CSV table of C-alpha atoms in Angstrom, one decimal:
chain,number,residue,atom,x,y,z
U,1,MET,CA,1.1,-29.5,-0.2
U,2,ASN,CA,4.9,-29.8,0.4
U,3,GLY,CA,4.9,-26.5,2.1
U,4,LEU,CA,3.0,-27.5,4.5
U,5,ASN,CA,4.9,-30.8,5.4
U,6,GLU,CA,7.9,-28.5,6.1
U,7,VAL,CA,6.6,-26.5,8.0
U,8,CYS,CA,5.0,-28.9,10.2
U,9,ARG,CA,8.7,-31.2,10.0
U,10,GLU,CA,10.3,-28.0,11.1
U,11,ALA,CA,8.1,-27.2,14.0
U,12,ILE,CA,8.2,-30.7,15.3
U,13,SER,CA,11.7,-30.6,15.1
U,14,GLY,CA,12.4,-27.5,16.1
U,15,ASN,CA,10.6,-28.3,19.2
U,16,LYS,CA,8.0,-25.2,18.7
U,17,ALA,CA,5.3,-27.4,18.8
U,18,ALA,CA,5.0,-30.3,20.8
U,19,LEU,CA,1.7,-31.2,18.4
U,20,ILE,CA,0.1,-30.3,15.5
U,21,ILE,CA,-3.9,-30.8,15.0
U,22,GLY,CA,-4.5,-30.4,11.5
U,23,TYR,CA,-5.9,-32.3,8.6
U,24,THR,CA,-5.4,-36.3,6.7
U,25,GLU,CA,-6.7,-37.6,3.8
U,26,ASP,CA,-8.8,-40.8,3.6
U,27,LYS,CA,-8.9,-43.8,1.9
U,28,HIS,CA,-12.0,-41.4,0.2
U,29,HIS,CA,-10.1,-38.9,-0.6
U,30,HIS,CA,-12.5,-36.7,3.0
U,31,LEU,CA,-9.8,-34.6,5.1
U,32,LYS,CA,-10.5,-35.4,8.2
U,33,PRO,CA,-9.0,-34.1,12.3
U,34,PHE,CA,-5.7,-35.6,12.7
U,35,ILE,CA,-3.0,-34.9,15.2
U,36,ALA,CA,0.4,-35.4,14.9
U,37,HIS,CA,3.1,-36.2,17.5
U,38,THR,CA,6.2,-37.0,15.8
U,39,GLU,CA,8.1,-35.9,12.8
U,40,ALA,CA,7.1,-38.8,10.9
U,41,ASP,CA,3.2,-37.6,11.4
U,42,THR,CA,3.7,-35.0,10.1
U,43,ASP,CA,4.2,-36.3,6.5
U,44,LYS,CA,0.6,-37.5,6.7
U,45,LEU,CA,-1.1,-33.9,7.2
U,46,THR,CA,-2.7,-32.3,4.6
U,47,TYR,CA,-4.6,-29.5,3.6
U,48,ASN,CA,-7.1,-29.0,0.3
U,49,HIS,CA,-10.9,-27.6,-0.1
U,50,ASN,CA,-11.8,-30.7,1.8
U,51,ALA,CA,-10.7,-29.2,5.3
U,52,VAL,CA,-14.1,-28.8,6.4
U,53,ASN,CA,-13.4,-29.1,10.1
U,54,ASN,CA,-13.5,-26.1,12.4
U,55,LEU,CA,-9.6,-27.2,14.2
U,56,ALA,CA,-10.0,-25.3,17.5
U,57,VAL,CA,-12.8,-27.0,19.2
U,58,TYR,CA,-10.0,-29.9,19.5
U,59,LEU,CA,-7.9,-26.9,21.1
U,60,HIS,CA,-10.2,-27.5,25.0
U,61,ARG,CA,-9.1,-31.2,24.8
U,62,PHE,CA,-5.3,-30.0,25.5
U,63,ARG,CA,-6.3,-27.0,27.6
U,64,ASN,CA,-4.2,-28.6,30.2
U,65,ARG,CA,-1.7,-29.8,28.8
U,66,THR,CA,2.3,-27.8,30.7
U,67,GLU,CA,5.0,-28.5,28.2
U,68,GLY,CA,4.9,-27.5,24.8
U,69,ARG,CA,2.5,-25.5,22.8
U,70,ILE,CA,0.0,-27.0,20.7
U,71,GLY,CA,0.7,-26.2,16.8
U,72,ILE,CA,-2.8,-26.0,14.7
U,73,VAL,CA,-3.7,-25.6,11.0
U,74,VAL,CA,-6.0,-23.3,10.8
U,75,LYS,CA,-8.2,-21.1,8.0
U,76,PRO,CA,-8.7,-17.6,7.8
U,77,CYS,CA,-12.2,-18.2,9.3
U,78,ASP,CA,-11.6,-20.5,12.1
U,79,LEU,CA,-8.5,-18.3,13.2
U,80,LYS,CA,-11.6,-16.0,14.7
U,81,ALA,CA,-12.6,-19.2,16.3
U,82,ILE,CA,-9.3,-19.1,18.3
U,83,THR,CA,-8.7,-15.4,18.1
U,84,ALA,CA,-11.9,-16.0,20.7
U,85,LEU,CA,-10.9,-18.3,23.3
U,86,ILE,CA,-7.5,-16.5,23.9
U,87,GLN,CA,-10.7,-12.9,24.3
U,88,GLU,CA,-12.3,-15.7,26.8
U,89,ASN,CA,-9.2,-16.9,28.9
U,90,ARG,CA,-9.2,-19.9,27.2
U,91,VAL,CA,-6.3,-20.8,25.9
U,92,LYS,CA,-3.2,-18.6,25.9
U,93,ARG,CA,-1.9,-17.4,22.9
U,94,ASP,CA,1.7,-18.6,23.7
U,95,ASP,CA,1.1,-21.9,24.2
U,96,LEU,CA,0.2,-21.9,20.4
U,97,TYR,CA,1.7,-22.2,17.5
U,98,VAL,CA,-0.3,-21.1,14.9
U,99,ILE,CA,0.0,-22.3,11.0
U,100,GLY,CA,-2.1,-20.0,9.5
U,101,VAL,CA,-3.3,-21.2,5.8
U,102,ASN,CA,-4.4,-18.6,2.9
U,103,CYS,CA,-7.8,-20.7,2.4
U,104,SER,CA,-9.1,-21.2,-1.2
U,105,GLY,CA,-12.5,-22.1,0.1
U,106,VAL,CA,-14.0,-25.1,1.4
U,107,VAL,CA,-16.9,-27.3,-0.3
U,108,LYS,CA,-20.3,-28.5,1.5
U,109,ASP,CA,-20.4,-31.8,0.1
U,110,GLN,CA,-17.1,-33.5,0.4
U,111,ASN,CA,-17.5,-36.4,-2.4
U,112,LYS,CA,-18.6,-33.7,-5.0
U,113,GLU,CA,-16.0,-31.4,-6.7
U,114,PHE,CA,-14.9,-27.7,-5.6
U,115,SER,CA,-17.1,-25.4,-7.5
U,116,LYS,CA,-19.2,-22.2,-7.5
U,117,GLU,CA,-22.6,-24.5,-6.0
U,118,ASN,CA,-20.5,-26.8,-3.9
U,119,THR,CA,-18.6,-24.2,-1.6
U,120,GLN,CA,-19.9,-23.4,1.9
U,121,ILE,CA,-22.1,-19.8,2.0
U,122,LYS,CA,-19.4,-19.3,5.1
U,123,CYS,CA,-16.7,-18.2,2.3
U,124,LYS,CA,-18.9,-15.3,1.0
U,125,THR,CA,-19.3,-13.9,4.4
U,126,CYS,CA,-15.2,-14.6,5.5
U,127,ALA,CA,-13.7,-11.5,6.1
U,128,GLY,CA,-10.4,-12.3,4.1
U,129,LYS,CA,-8.1,-15.4,2.6
U,130,THR,CA,-5.8,-14.6,4.7
U,131,PRO,CA,-5.5,-15.4,8.5
U,132,ALA,CA,-5.4,-12.2,10.2
U,133,TRP,CA,-2.5,-13.5,12.7
U,134,TYR,CA,0.0,-16.6,12.6
U,135,ASP,CA,3.0,-17.2,13.8
U,136,VAL,CA,3.7,-19.1,10.1
U,137,VAL,CA,1.8,-19.2,6.8
U,138,VAL,CA,2.0,-21.4,4.1
U,139,GLU,CA,-0.3,-22.5,1.0
U,140,GLU,CA,-1.0,-19.9,-1.8
U,141,SER,CA,-4.5,-17.9,-2.3
U,142,VAL,CA,-6.2,-19.0,-5.5
U,143,GLU,CA,-9.1,-17.2,-6.2
U,144,PHE,CA,-12.8,-18.7,-7.0
U,145,GLU,CA,-16.1,-17.7,-7.6
U,146,LEU,CA,-18.2,-16.7,-4.5
U,147,PRO,CA,-21.5,-19.0,-3.8
U,148,GLU,CA,-25.0,-17.4,-3.2
U,149,ASP,CA,-25.5,-16.8,-0.3
U,150,ASN,CA,-28.9,-18.8,1.0
U,151,ASN,CA,-29.1,-17.9,4.5
U,152,ALA,CA,-29.2,-14.0,4.1
U,153,LEU,CA,-32.5,-14.6,2.1
U,154,LEU,CA,-34.0,-16.6,4.1
U,155,MET,CA,-33.2,-14.8,6.8
U,156,LYS,CA,-34.9,-11.4,5.1
U,157,GLN,CA,-38.0,-14.1,4.5
U,158,ILE,CA,-38.1,-15.1,8.5
U,159,GLU,CA,-37.4,-10.8,9.0
U,160,GLU,CA,-41.1,-10.4,6.9
U,161,MET,CA,-43.2,-12.7,8.8
U,162,SER,CA,-45.5,-12.4,11.6
U,163,ALA,CA,-44.4,-13.5,15.1
U,164,GLU,CA,-46.8,-16.4,14.5
U,165,GLU,CA,-45.9,-17.4,11.3
U,166,ARG,CA,-42.4,-17.4,12.8
U,167,LEU,CA,-42.7,-18.9,15.7
U,168,GLU,CA,-44.5,-21.6,13.0
U,169,PHE,CA,-41.4,-21.9,11.2
U,170,TRP,CA,-38.7,-22.5,13.6
U,171,ASN,CA,-41.2,-25.7,14.9
U,172,SER,CA,-41.2,-27.1,11.9
U,173,GLU,CA,-37.4,-26.9,11.9
U,174,PHE,CA,-36.6,-27.6,15.9
U,175,GLU,CA,-39.4,-30.3,15.2
U,176,LYS,CA,-36.6,-32.8,13.1
U,177,CYS,CA,-34.2,-32.3,16.3
U,178,ILE,CA,-32.8,-35.3,17.6
U,179,LYS,CA,-31.2,-33.5,20.4
U,180,CYS,CA,-27.6,-35.6,19.6
U,181,TYR,CA,-26.2,-32.1,20.3
U,182,ALA,CA,-23.7,-32.3,17.9
U,183,CYS,CA,-24.0,-28.7,17.1
U,184,ARG,CA,-22.9,-28.2,20.3
U,185,GLU,CA,-20.0,-31.0,20.4
U,186,VAL,CA,-18.6,-30.0,16.9
U,187,CYS,CA,-18.8,-26.3,18.4
U,188,PRO,CA,-15.2,-24.4,19.0
U,189,MET,CA,-17.4,-22.1,21.9
U,190,CYS,CA,-19.2,-24.9,23.5
U,191,TYR,CA,-17.1,-24.9,26.2
U,192,CYS,CA,-19.0,-25.5,29.4
U,193,ASP,CA,-17.4,-28.6,31.5
U,194,GLN,CA,-21.1,-29.5,32.4
U,195,CYS,CA,-23.2,-28.1,30.1
U,196,ILE,CA,-26.6,-26.9,30.7
U,197,VAL,CA,-29.0,-29.4,29.2
U,198,ASP,CA,-27.0,-32.3,31.0
U,199,LYS,CA,-28.3,-30.9,34.6
U,200,THR,CA,-30.5,-32.6,36.1
U,201,GLU,CA,-31.0,-30.5,39.2
U,202,PRO,CA,-32.5,-28.9,38.8
U,203,ARG,CA,-33.5,-29.9,35.0
U,204,TRP,CA,-34.1,-26.5,33.3
U,205,ILE,CA,-33.8,-28.4,29.6
U,206,GLU,CA,-36.2,-31.7,29.0
U,207,SER,CA,-33.4,-34.3,27.8
U,208,SER,CA,-36.7,-36.0,25.6
U,209,ALA,CA,-37.2,-35.0,22.0
U,210,THR,CA,-40.5,-32.9,21.9
U,211,ASN,CA,-41.3,-30.0,20.5
U,212,ARG,CA,-41.3,-27.6,23.2
U,213,ALA,CA,-38.1,-29.4,24.8
U,214,ASN,CA,-36.8,-28.6,21.0
U,215,PHE,CA,-37.5,-25.5,21.4
U,216,ALA,CA,-35.8,-24.1,24.7
U,217,TRP,CA,-32.8,-26.5,24.0
U,218,ASN,CA,-32.4,-24.1,20.1
U,219,MET,CA,-32.5,-20.8,22.0
U,220,ILE,CA,-31.0,-21.7,24.9
U,221,ARG,CA,-27.7,-23.1,22.3
U,222,ALA,CA,-28.5,-19.8,20.2
U,223,PHE,CA,-28.5,-17.5,23.8
U,224,HIS,CA,-25.2,-19.3,25.0
U,225,GLN,CA,-23.4,-18.1,21.3
U,226,ALA,CA,-25.2,-14.8,21.6
U,227,GLY,CA,-22.5,-12.5,20.8
U,228,ARG,CA,-19.9,-15.3,20.6
U,229,CYS,CA,-20.6,-16.8,17.5
U,230,ILE,CA,-17.8,-16.4,15.4
U,231,GLY,CA,-19.6,-17.5,12.1
U,232,CYS,CA,-17.8,-20.9,11.2
U,233,GLY,CA,-20.9,-22.4,10.1
U,234,GLU,CA,-20.1,-25.9,11.9
U,235,CYS,CA,-23.3,-26.5,13.7
U,236,ASP,CA,-24.8,-26.8,9.9
U,237,ARG,CA,-22.6,-29.0,8.3
U,238,VAL,CA,-23.3,-31.1,11.1
U,239,CYS,CA,-26.8,-31.4,12.3
U,240,PRO,CA,-28.2,-34.7,10.7
U,241,ALA,CA,-31.8,-32.5,10.4
U,242,ASP,CA,-30.7,-30.0,8.6
U,243,ILE,CA,-31.9,-27.1,10.2
U,244,PRO,CA,-30.5,-23.6,9.7
U,245,LEU,CA,-29.2,-23.5,13.6
U,246,SER,CA,-26.3,-20.7,12.2
U,247,LEU,CA,-29.2,-18.2,11.0
U,248,LEU,CA,-30.0,-17.8,14.8
U,249,ASN,CA,-26.7,-17.5,15.6
U,250,ARG,CA,-26.1,-15.0,12.3
U,251,LYS,CA,-28.8,-13.0,13.8
U,252,MET,CA,-27.2,-12.3,17.1
U,253,GLY,CA,-24.3,-11.4,15.6
U,254,MET,CA,-26.3,-9.1,13.6
U,255,VAL,CA,-27.7,-7.5,16.5
U,256,ALA,CA,-24.4,-7.7,18.4
U,257,PHE,CA,-22.6,-5.5,15.9
U,258,LYS,CA,-26.4,-3.0,15.3
U,259,GLU,CA,-26.4,-2.8,19.3
U,260,PHE,CA,-22.9,-2.5,19.8
U,261,GLY,CA,-20.8,-2.2,17.1
U,262,TYR,CA,-19.1,-5.7,18.5
U,263,ARG,CA,-17.9,-8.6,16.9
U,264,HIS,CA,-16.3,-11.5,18.1
U,265,GLY,CA,-13.4,-12.8,17.5
U,266,THR,CA,-11.6,-10.0,16.2
U,267,ASP,CA,-9.2,-8.3,18.8
U,268,MET,CA,-8.3,-10.9,21.0
U,269,ASN,CA,-7.7,-8.2,23.3
U,270,ALA,CA,-11.0,-7.1,24.0
U,271,PRO,CA,-13.3,-7.7,26.5
U,272,THR,CA,-15.8,-9.9,25.4
U,273,LEU,CA,-19.1,-8.5,25.3
U,274,ILE,CA,-22.3,-10.2,27.3
U,275,GLY,CA,-19.4,-10.1,30.0
U,276,THR,CA,-19.0,-6.2,30.7
U,277,PHE,CA,-21.7,-3.9,30.2
U,278,SER,CA,-21.8,-0.1,29.3
U,279,THR,CA,-24.1,2.8,31.7
U,280,SER,CA,-25.1,4.2,28.3
U,281,ASP,CA,-26.9,0.4,27.0
U,282,HIS,CA,-30.0,2.0,25.5
U,283,GLU,CA,-33.0,1.1,26.8
U,284,GLU,CA,-36.2,2.6,25.5
U,285,PHE,CA,-38.1,-1.2,25.8
U,286,ILE,CA,-37.5,-0.4,29.3
U,287,ARG,CA,-40.5,0.6,31.0
Y,14,MET,CA,-65.2,-29.2,35.2
Y,15,LEU,CA,-63.0,-26.1,35.7
Y,16,LEU,CA,-64.1,-24.8,32.4
Y,17,GLN,CA,-67.7,-25.2,33.3
Y,18,ARG,CA,-67.1,-23.8,36.5
Y,19,TYR,CA,-65.4,-20.8,35.5
Y,20,ASN,CA,-66.4,-20.3,32.1
Y,21,MET,CA,-63.0,-19.6,31.1
Y,22,GLU,CA,-64.1,-20.6,27.5
Y,23,GLU,CA,-65.3,-16.8,27.2
Y,24,LYS,CA,-63.3,-15.1,29.8
Y,25,PHE,CA,-59.8,-15.0,29.2
Y,26,GLU,CA,-57.5,-14.4,32.2
Y,27,PRO,CA,-53.5,-14.2,31.2
Y,28,LYS,CA,-50.9,-15.8,33.1
Y,29,ILE,CA,-48.2,-13.0,34.1
Y,30,ALA,CA,-45.3,-14.9,35.2
Y,31,ALA,CA,-43.4,-11.8,36.8
Y,32,PHE,CA,-39.1,-11.9,38.0
Y,33,VAL,CA,-38.9,-9.4,40.5
Y,34,CYS,CA,-35.7,-8.5,42.2
Y,35,ASN,CA,-35.7,-8.8,46.2
Y,36,TRP,CA,-34.4,-5.3,46.4
Y,37,CYS,CA,-36.1,-3.0,44.4
Y,38,THR,CA,-40.1,-4.4,42.7
Y,39,TYR,CA,-40.3,-6.5,45.2
Y,40,THR,CA,-40.2,-4.4,48.2
Y,41,GLY,CA,-42.2,-2.2,45.5
Y,42,ALA,CA,-44.7,-4.8,45.0
Y,43,ASP,CA,-45.4,-4.8,49.0
Y,44,LEU,CA,-45.7,-1.1,48.9
Y,45,ALA,CA,-48.6,-1.0,46.8
Y,46,GLY,CA,-50.1,-3.9,48.3
Y,47,THR,CA,-49.7,-2.1,51.7
Y,48,SER,CA,-50.8,0.9,50.4
Y,49,ARG,CA,-54.0,-0.9,49.6
Y,50,LEU,CA,-53.5,0.0,46.1
Y,51,LYS,CA,-55.8,-1.9,43.3
Y,52,GLN,CA,-54.1,-3.9,40.8
Y,53,GLN,CA,-54.6,-6.9,38.6
Y,54,PRO,CA,-54.9,-10.1,40.5
Y,55,ASN,CA,-52.8,-12.3,37.1
Y,56,ALA,CA,-48.8,-11.5,38.0
Y,57,ARG,CA,-47.3,-14.6,39.7
Y,58,LEU,CA,-44.7,-13.0,41.0
Y,59,ILE,CA,-41.1,-14.9,41.1
Y,60,ARG,CA,-38.8,-12.7,43.5
Y,61,VAL,CA,-34.7,-13.5,42.8
Y,62,PRO,CA,-31.8,-11.8,44.5
Y,63,CYS,CA,-31.1,-9.5,41.4
Y,64,THR,CA,-31.9,-8.9,38.1
Y,65,GLY,CA,-28.4,-10.4,37.3
Y,66,ARG,CA,-29.7,-13.3,38.5
Y,67,ILE,CA,-32.4,-13.9,35.8
Y,68,ASP,CA,-31.3,-16.4,33.5
Y,69,PRO,CA,-33.3,-16.3,30.3
Y,70,VAL,CA,-33.7,-20.1,30.5
Y,71,PHE,CA,-36.3,-18.8,33.4
Y,72,ILE,CA,-38.3,-16.8,30.4
Y,73,ILE,CA,-38.4,-19.5,28.7
Y,74,LYS,CA,-39.7,-22.4,31.5
Y,75,ALA,CA,-42.0,-19.8,32.4
Y,76,PHE,CA,-43.4,-20.3,29.1
Y,77,GLU,CA,-43.3,-23.8,28.9
Y,78,SER,CA,-45.3,-23.8,32.3
Y,79,GLY,CA,-48.1,-22.4,30.7
Y,80,ALA,CA,-47.7,-18.5,31.2
Y,81,ASP,CA,-48.9,-16.0,29.2
Y,82,GLY,CA,-46.5,-12.7,29.3
Y,83,VAL,CA,-43.4,-12.0,31.6
Y,84,LEU,CA,-42.1,-9.6,33.2
Y,85,VAL,CA,-39.0,-9.0,34.3
Y,86,SER,CA,-38.7,-6.0,36.3
Y,87,GLY,CA,-35.7,-4.7,38.8
Y,88,CYS,CA,-34.0,-1.6,40.4
Y,89,HIS,CA,-32.9,1.5,38.3
Y,90,PRO,CA,-30.3,1.5,36.8
Y,91,GLY,CA,-27.3,2.4,39.4
Y,92,ASP,CA,-29.6,1.6,42.2
Y,93,CYS,CA,-28.4,-2.2,42.8
Y,94,HIS,CA,-28.1,-3.7,45.9
Y,95,TYR,CA,-25.2,-5.4,44.3
Y,96,ASN,CA,-23.7,-2.0,42.4
Y,97,ALA,CA,-23.7,-3.8,38.6
Y,98,GLY,CA,-26.1,-6.6,38.5
Y,99,ASN,CA,-29.1,-4.5,36.6
Y,100,PHE,CA,-26.4,-3.1,34.1
Y,101,HIS,CA,-25.4,-6.9,33.2
Y,102,ALA,CA,-29.1,-7.9,32.7
Y,103,ARG,CA,-29.8,-4.9,30.8
Y,104,ARG,CA,-27.5,-5.9,28.2
Y,105,ARG,CA,-28.4,-9.6,28.2
Y,106,TRP,CA,-31.7,-8.9,27.4
Y,107,ILE,CA,-31.2,-6.8,24.8
Y,108,MET,CA,-29.5,-9.7,23.1
Y,109,PHE,CA,-32.3,-11.8,24.7
Y,110,ARG,CA,-35.6,-10.1,23.4
Y,111,GLU,CA,-34.2,-9.8,19.8
Y,112,LEU,CA,-33.5,-13.4,19.5
Y,113,LEU,CA,-36.7,-14.4,21.1
Y,114,GLU,CA,-38.2,-11.7,18.4
Y,115,PHE,CA,-36.5,-13.8,15.7
Y,116,ALA,CA,-37.7,-17.0,16.9
Y,117,GLY,CA,-41.9,-15.8,17.1
Y,118,ILE,CA,-42.1,-15.0,20.8
Y,119,ASP,CA,-42.6,-11.0,20.4
Y,120,SER,CA,-42.3,-8.4,22.3
Y,121,SER,CA,-45.8,-8.3,23.5
Y,122,ARG,CA,-45.4,-11.1,25.3
Y,123,LEU,CA,-41.8,-9.7,27.0
Y,124,HIS,CA,-42.1,-7.1,29.4
Y,125,PHE,CA,-39.3,-5.2,31.3
Y,126,SER,CA,-39.4,-2.2,33.7
Y,127,TRP,CA,-37.7,-0.9,36.8
Y,128,VAL,CA,-40.0,-0.2,39.8
Y,129,SER,CA,-38.2,1.4,42.4
Y,130,ALA,CA,-38.9,-0.1,46.2
Y,131,SER,CA,-40.7,3.6,46.8
Y,132,GLU,CA,-42.7,3.1,43.5
Y,133,GLY,CA,-45.5,1.6,44.5
Y,134,LYS,CA,-47.9,3.4,42.3
Y,135,LYS,CA,-45.7,2.9,39.0
Y,136,TRP,CA,-45.5,-1.4,40.2
Y,137,VAL,CA,-49.3,-1.3,39.8
Y,138,ASP,CA,-49.3,1.0,36.0
Y,139,VAL,CA,-46.5,-1.8,35.3
Y,140,ILE,CA,-48.8,-4.4,36.7
Y,141,ASP,CA,-52.1,-3.1,35.0
Y,142,GLY,CA,-50.9,-2.0,31.5
Y,143,VAL,CA,-48.9,-6.1,31.0
Y,144,THR,CA,-51.7,-7.9,31.9
Y,145,GLU,CA,-53.4,-5.4,29.8
Y,146,THR,CA,-51.2,-6.0,27.2
Y,147,VAL,CA,-51.5,-9.8,27.0
Y,148,ARG,CA,-55.3,-9.9,27.5
Y,149,LYS,CA,-55.5,-7.9,24.3
Y,150,LYS,CA,-52.6,-11.1,22.8
Y,151,GLY,CA,-54.6,-13.6,23.5
Y,152,PRO,CA,-53.8,-17.2,25.3
Y,153,PHE,CA,-49.9,-18.0,24.3
Y,154,ASP,CA,-52.1,-21.5,23.0
Y,155,GLN,CA,-48.9,-21.8,19.9
Y,156,TYR,CA,-46.3,-22.5,22.0
Y,157,ARG,CA,-49.0,-24.2,25.0
Y,158,LYS,CA,-49.1,-26.7,21.6
Y,159,MET,CA,-45.6,-27.3,21.5
Y,160,SER,CA,-45.7,-28.3,25.1
Y,161,ARG,CA,-47.7,-31.5,24.2
Y,162,LYS,CA,-45.8,-34.8,24.9
Y,163,ILE,CA,-45.0,-36.6,22.1
Y,164,GLU,CA,-48.0,-38.6,20.4
Y,165,LEU,CA,-47.6,-42.5,20.7
Y,166,PRO,CA,-50.8,-43.5,19.2
Y,167,GLU,CA,-50.1,-47.4,19.6
Y,168,LEU,CA,-49.2,-47.5,23.3
Y,169,GLU,CA,-52.1,-45.1,24.2
Y,170,GLU,CA,-54.5,-48.0,22.6
Y,171,GLU,CA,-52.5,-49.9,24.3
Y,172,GLY,CA,-53.6,-48.4,27.3
Y,173,VAL,CA,-50.4,-47.4,28.2
Y,174,GLU,CA,-50.0,-44.0,30.0
Y,175,ILE,CA,-47.1,-41.5,28.6
């Protein structure tokens, strides 16, 4: 861990970053997000398999900050979120000091040891163990056993169902939704100043947790992430009802790749998918 | 009582919500009307400035409000009054219909078309075709069942209206 602490201390003392968003350990040996403002704070920063949170979501908090760059500890999967935010002009590359970590996988459940069964599914689908770009990189990447991709199996099952069965399946999943909006709060790509569900005039999506309101909310959430989700899987992790939310996003990502060859969060200079169009987009479904 | 009067259980008439753009399809539908072309009376037209104005939440809302099918129609590519509105819309639809398909609302309930202001005849063909498809598919009871309010039997027993 010392590599990380030294780099962070140097970043603050050398004025490379005004603050550093990272992880710290609590008394249960879980990692939680932590923002270091001073050199002394940087000693508390740490990184290990328990670093589950996607810290890119905290960048929105410092959006209007004018002095100093924002340091952020990033694992390769979270870096895609930052690249995507730069693509969408939400943050500027020059305002960031990216401390990349070579990832060795993260756990599903922080109470258990890191093992094949206790590895997040995203670790299997992750593009690499080294961040694609960074200002400085720390940690050693250790090989680890990749987990089973249960979501891909579930996706296949759903695709083989008839439309009625699919609606039945999603209905039974969304029935559990309690509309806590944790999926929205944790998502680095959900950053509207006022979310559509919070608008009351007109109220497009009912605020009660009835089946149809849940269906509407989850559809609209998935659509607002269409071609934007970077697959960090945080929505799945925080959902108190264990709804496989990332399946919808993953499906949208697959469509974006199939139809347009587009993957969000891979190139910070690329235009966004929904923000642009091509005159040659296919339209065989339009009469 | 209504059911008895119209004998609705035997004959199902689909409700179609049609989102049409002001400049092409609405005018085209108007032309169909003034030309006295015969068409199915099942569509409720909702006029919007441009297909680019149609947020997918409109479509969800239409199903929530009891539509059995939804039609979205606008200007042909290149004809948009605002130059590029329908191009943006088209890209959105490609994504959205795949999402609804995956969630269980299949494409026989969600239709798209380009109808220009001079295509009164095409509008009739489209609306007849859509109505027939949805009629074959039957009422969207599965979605309507979801629309029930929360069930609170204890309150109902006490006579509280929910």
